[in-house]
CSV table of C-alpha atoms in Angstrom, one decimal:
chain,number,residue,atom,x,y,z
O,1491,MET,CA,0.0,0.0,0.0
O,1492,SER,CA,1.2,3.4,-0.8
O,1493,TRP,CA,0.5,5.7,2.2
O,1494,PRO,CA,-0.1,9.5,1.8
O,1495,ARG,CA,2.7,12.0,2.6
O,1496,THR,CA,2.2,14.0,5.7
O,1497,VAL,CA,1.6,17.6,4.7
O,1498,PRO,CA,1.7,20.9,6.7
O,1499,LEU,CA,-1.4,22.1,8.2
O,1500,GLN,CA,-2.5,25.5,9.5
O,1501,THR,CA,-5.2,26.8,11.9
O,1502,ASP,CA,-5.8,30.3,13.2
O,1503,ARG,CA,-3.6,29.7,16.2
O,1504,LEU,CA,-1.3,26.8,15.2
O,1505,SER,CA,1.0,25.5,12.7
O,1506,LEU,CA,1.4,21.6,12.3
O,1507,GLU,CA,4.6,20.7,10.7
O,1508,PRO,CA,5.3,17.2,9.4
O,1509,LEU,CA,7.6,15.4,12.0
O,1510,ALA,CA,11.3,15.5,11.2
O,1511,VAL,CA,14.1,13.9,13.3
O,1512,GLY,CA,15.3,17.4,14.1
O,1513,HIS,CA,12.2,18.1,16.0
O,1514,ALA,CA,13.6,15.8,18.8
O,1515,ILE,CA,15.5,18.5,20.5
O,1516,GLU,CA,12.6,20.8,21.0
O,1517,MET,CA,10.1,18.0,21.7
O,1518,GLU,CA,12.3,16.7,24.5
O,1519,ALA,CA,11.5,19.9,26.4
O,1520,ALA,CA,7.7,19.8,25.3
O,1521,LEU,CA,7.5,16.1,26.5
O,1522,ALA,CA,9.4,16.6,29.9
O,1523,PRO,CA,6.6,17.4,32.3
O,1524,PRO,CA,5.9,14.3,34.4
O,1525,ASP,CA,2.1,15.1,34.5
O,1526,LEU,CA,1.8,14.3,30.8
O,1527,TYR,CA,2.1,10.6,31.7
O,1528,ARG,CA,-0.6,10.5,34.4
O,1529,PHE,CA,-3.0,8.6,32.3
O,1530,THR,CA,-0.6,6.9,29.8
O,1531,GLY,CA,2.0,5.9,32.1
O,1532,GLY,CA,5.7,5.8,31.4
O,1533,GLN,CA,8.0,8.8,31.6
O,1534,SER,CA,9.3,11.5,29.5
O,1535,PRO,CA,11.6,10.3,26.7
O,1536,THR,CA,15.3,11.2,26.4
O,1537,LEU,CA,16.7,12.9,23.4
O,1538,GLN,CA,18.3,9.8,22.0
O,1539,GLU,CA,14.8,7.9,22.4
O,1540,LEU,CA,13.1,10.6,20.5
O,1541,GLN,CA,15.6,10.7,17.8
O,1542,SER,CA,15.3,6.9,17.3
O,1543,ARG,CA,11.6,7.0,17.5
O,1544,TYR,CA,11.3,10.0,15.0
O,1545,ALA,CA,13.9,8.3,12.6
O,1546,ARG,CA,11.3,5.4,12.3
O,1547,GLN,CA,8.2,7.6,12.2
O,1548,VAL,CA,9.4,9.8,9.3
O,1549,GLN,CA,9.5,6.8,7.1
O,1550,GLY,CA,5.8,7.2,7.0
O,1551,ARG,CA,5.0,3.6,7.3
O,1552,SER,CA,5.4,0.5,9.4
O,1553,GLU,CA,8.3,-1.9,8.4
O,1554,ASP,CA,5.9,-4.4,6.8
O,1555,GLY,CA,3.9,-1.6,5.1
O,1556,SER,CA,0.7,-2.5,6.8
O,1557,ALA,CA,0.3,0.9,8.5
O,1558,GLY,CA,0.8,4.5,7.4
O,1559,TRP,CA,2.3,6.9,9.9
O,1560,GLN,CA,1.2,10.6,9.8
O,1561,ASN,CA,2.9,12.7,12.6
O,1562,TRP,CA,2.7,16.4,13.1
O,1563,VAL,CA,4.6,18.8,15.6
O,1564,ILE,CA,2.3,21.4,16.8
O,1565,ARG,CA,3.7,25.0,17.4
O,1566,PRO,CA,2.1,28.5,17.6
O,1567,ALA,CA,1.1,29.9,14.3
O,1568,ARG,CA,3.1,33.0,15.1
O,1569,GLY,CA,6.2,30.9,15.7
O,1570,GLY,CA,8.0,29.6,18.8
O,1571,PRO,CA,8.9,26.2,20.2
O,1572,ALA,CA,7.0,23.0,19.7
O,1573,ILE,CA,4.1,22.6,22.1
O,1574,GLY,CA,2.9,19.1,21.3
O,1575,PHE,CA,1.9,16.6,18.6
O,1576,VAL,CA,-0.9,14.9,16.7
O,1577,GLN,CA,-0.5,11.6,15.1
O,1578,ALA,CA,-2.7,9.3,13.1
O,1579,THR,CA,-1.8,5.6,12.3
O,1580,LEU,CA,-3.6,4.6,9.1
O,1581,THR,CA,-4.6,1.1,8.3
O,1582,GLN,CA,-6.8,-0.6,5.7
O,1583,ASP,CA,-10.1,-2.3,6.8
O,1584,GLY,CA,-11.3,-3.9,3.5
O,1585,THR,CA,-11.7,-0.9,1.3
O,1586,ASP,CA,-12.0,1.6,4.1
O,1587,LEU,CA,-9.2,3.7,5.5
O,1588,VAL,CA,-9.1,3.8,9.3
O,1589,ALA,CA,-7.1,6.4,11.5
O,1590,ASP,CA,-6.0,5.7,14.9
O,1591,LEU,CA,-5.5,9.2,16.5
O,1592,ALA,CA,-3.4,10.5,19.4
O,1593,TRP,CA,-2.6,14.0,20.5
O,1594,LEU,CA,-0.7,15.7,23.3
O,1595,VAL,CA,0.1,19.3,24.2
O,1596,THR,CA,2.7,20.2,26.8
O,1597,ALA,CA,1.4,20.9,30.3
O,1598,SER,CA,2.0,24.7,30.1
O,1599,GLU,CA,-0.2,25.0,27.1
O,1600,GLN,CA,-3.2,23.1,28.1
O,1601,GLY,CA,-6.6,24.3,29.0
O,1602,ARG,CA,-6.8,26.6,25.9
O,1603,GLY,CA,-8.4,24.1,23.3
O,1604,LEU,CA,-5.1,23.7,21.4
O,1605,ALA,CA,-5.3,19.8,21.3
O,1606,GLY,CA,-8.8,19.9,19.9
O,1607,GLU,CA,-7.9,22.7,17.3
O,1608,ALA,CA,-4.9,20.6,16.2
O,1609,ALA,CA,-6.6,17.3,16.1
O,1610,SER,CA,-9.5,18.9,14.3
O,1611,ALA,CA,-7.2,20.1,11.6
O,1612,VAL,CA,-5.7,16.7,11.2
O,1613,VAL,CA,-9.2,15.0,11.1
O,1614,THR,CA,-10.3,17.4,8.3
O,1615,TRP,CA,-7.1,16.6,6.2
O,1616,LEU,CA,-7.6,12.9,6.8
O,1617,THR,CA,-11.2,12.9,5.7
O,1618,SER,CA,-10.1,14.8,2.6
O,1619,ILE,CA,-7.7,11.9,1.6
O,1620,GLY,CA,-10.5,9.3,2.2
O,1621,VAL,CA,-10.2,8.2,5.8
O,1622,ARG,CA,-13.7,7.3,6.9
O,1623,HIS,CA,-13.2,5.6,10.3
O,1624,LEU,CA,-11.7,7.5,13.2
O,1625,ARG,CA,-10.6,5.9,16.4
O,1626,ALA,CA,-8.7,7.0,19.7
O,1627,ALA,CA,-7.9,5.1,22.8
O,1628,ILE,CA,-8.5,7.2,25.9
O,1629,HIS,CA,-8.0,6.4,29.6
O,1630,PRO,CA,-11.5,6.6,31.2
O,1631,ASP,CA,-10.4,9.1,33.8
O,1632,HIS,CA,-8.8,11.4,31.2
O,1633,LEU,CA,-11.7,13.9,30.9
O,1634,VAL,CA,-9.9,16.5,28.8
O,1635,SER,CA,-9.0,13.9,26.1
O,1636,ALA,CA,-12.5,12.6,26.2
O,1637,ARG,CA,-13.6,16.2,25.4
O,1638,VAL,CA,-11.2,16.4,22.5
O,1639,ALA,CA,-12.6,13.1,21.0
O,1640,GLN,CA,-16.2,14.5,21.5
O,1641,ARG,CA,-15.2,17.6,19.6
O,1642,LEU,CA,-13.9,15.3,16.8
O,1643,GLY,CA,-17.2,13.6,16.6
O,1644,LEU,CA,-16.0,10.4,18.4
O,1645,GLU,CA,-18.1,8.5,21.0
O,1646,PRO,CA,-16.9,6.0,23.7
O,1647,THR,CA,-17.6,2.3,22.6
O,1648,LEU,CA,-17.7,-0.6,24.9
O,1649,THR,CA,-14.3,-1.8,23.9
O,1650,VAL,CA,-11.5,-1.5,26.4
O,1651,VAL,CA,-7.9,-2.2,25.5
O,1652,ASP,CA,-5.0,-2.1,28.0
O,1653,GLY,CA,-7.4,0.0,30.3
O,1654,GLU,CA,-8.2,2.6,27.7
O,1655,VAL,CA,-11.7,2.9,26.1
O,1656,LEU,CA,-12.0,3.0,22.3
O,1657,TRP,CA,-13.6,6.0,21.1
O,1658,ALA,CA,-14.7,5.8,17.4
O,1659,ALA,CA,-16.7,7.5,14.6
O,1660,VAL,CA,-17.5,6.9,11.0
O,1661,VAL,CA,-17.1,10.0,8.7
O,1662,ALA,CA,-18.7,10.4,5.3
O,1663,ALA,CA,-18.5,13.1,2.8
O,1664,ASP,CA,-21.9,14.7,1.8
O,1665,PRO,CA,-22.4,15.7,-1.9
O,1666,HIS,CA,-21.1,19.2,-1.2
O,1667,GLY,CA,-17.7,17.9,0.1
O,1668,ARG,CA,-18.5,18.7,3.7
O,1669,GLU,CA,-17.8,16.0,6.4
O,1670,ILE,CA,-20.6,14.4,8.3
O,1671,GLY,CA,-19.6,12.5,11.4
O,1672,GLN,CA,-21.6,9.7,12.9
O,1673,ALA,CA,-20.5,7.8,16.0
O,1674,VAL,CA,-20.2,4.1,15.6
O,1675,GLY,CA,-22.2,1.6,17.6
O,1676,ARG,CA,-21.4,1.0,21.1
């Protein structure tokens, strides 16, 4: 499968840049606050871990080609250091494209709707390239991420994987090219 290339995206307040290995230096600082791992576990990655991870991710696909990787670094539209990321792992389910989404905004920038704004820009782009199924795994106590998922049109399902609830939606284009979201069955 030939996966789409990650493209730059822009919102009123944010610039989403396709991930590059060079982003590791500034992302190390953005990912440093321990509170970021309250719901996901783990700890902040080292510079070397980020460089290694990003070197794999910028390839744009899994080693076997079964998944496409779309990764963006979020920064203020006016410039400045990176403040987070959005990622989408694309897979094929029959003839349908599925995107598993994840987002994170550094602790000092939280509470301003930036994660939702960035993730919405990514979802708009994903649906424009034919993605029709959206999913996100969210810890049941992570109310802020749940609000972001709701903003994207996702709803919680009864599926729980590794302690996280799967949120999902089916997105279809209407005849005028606008996106219409519909939560999937519980």
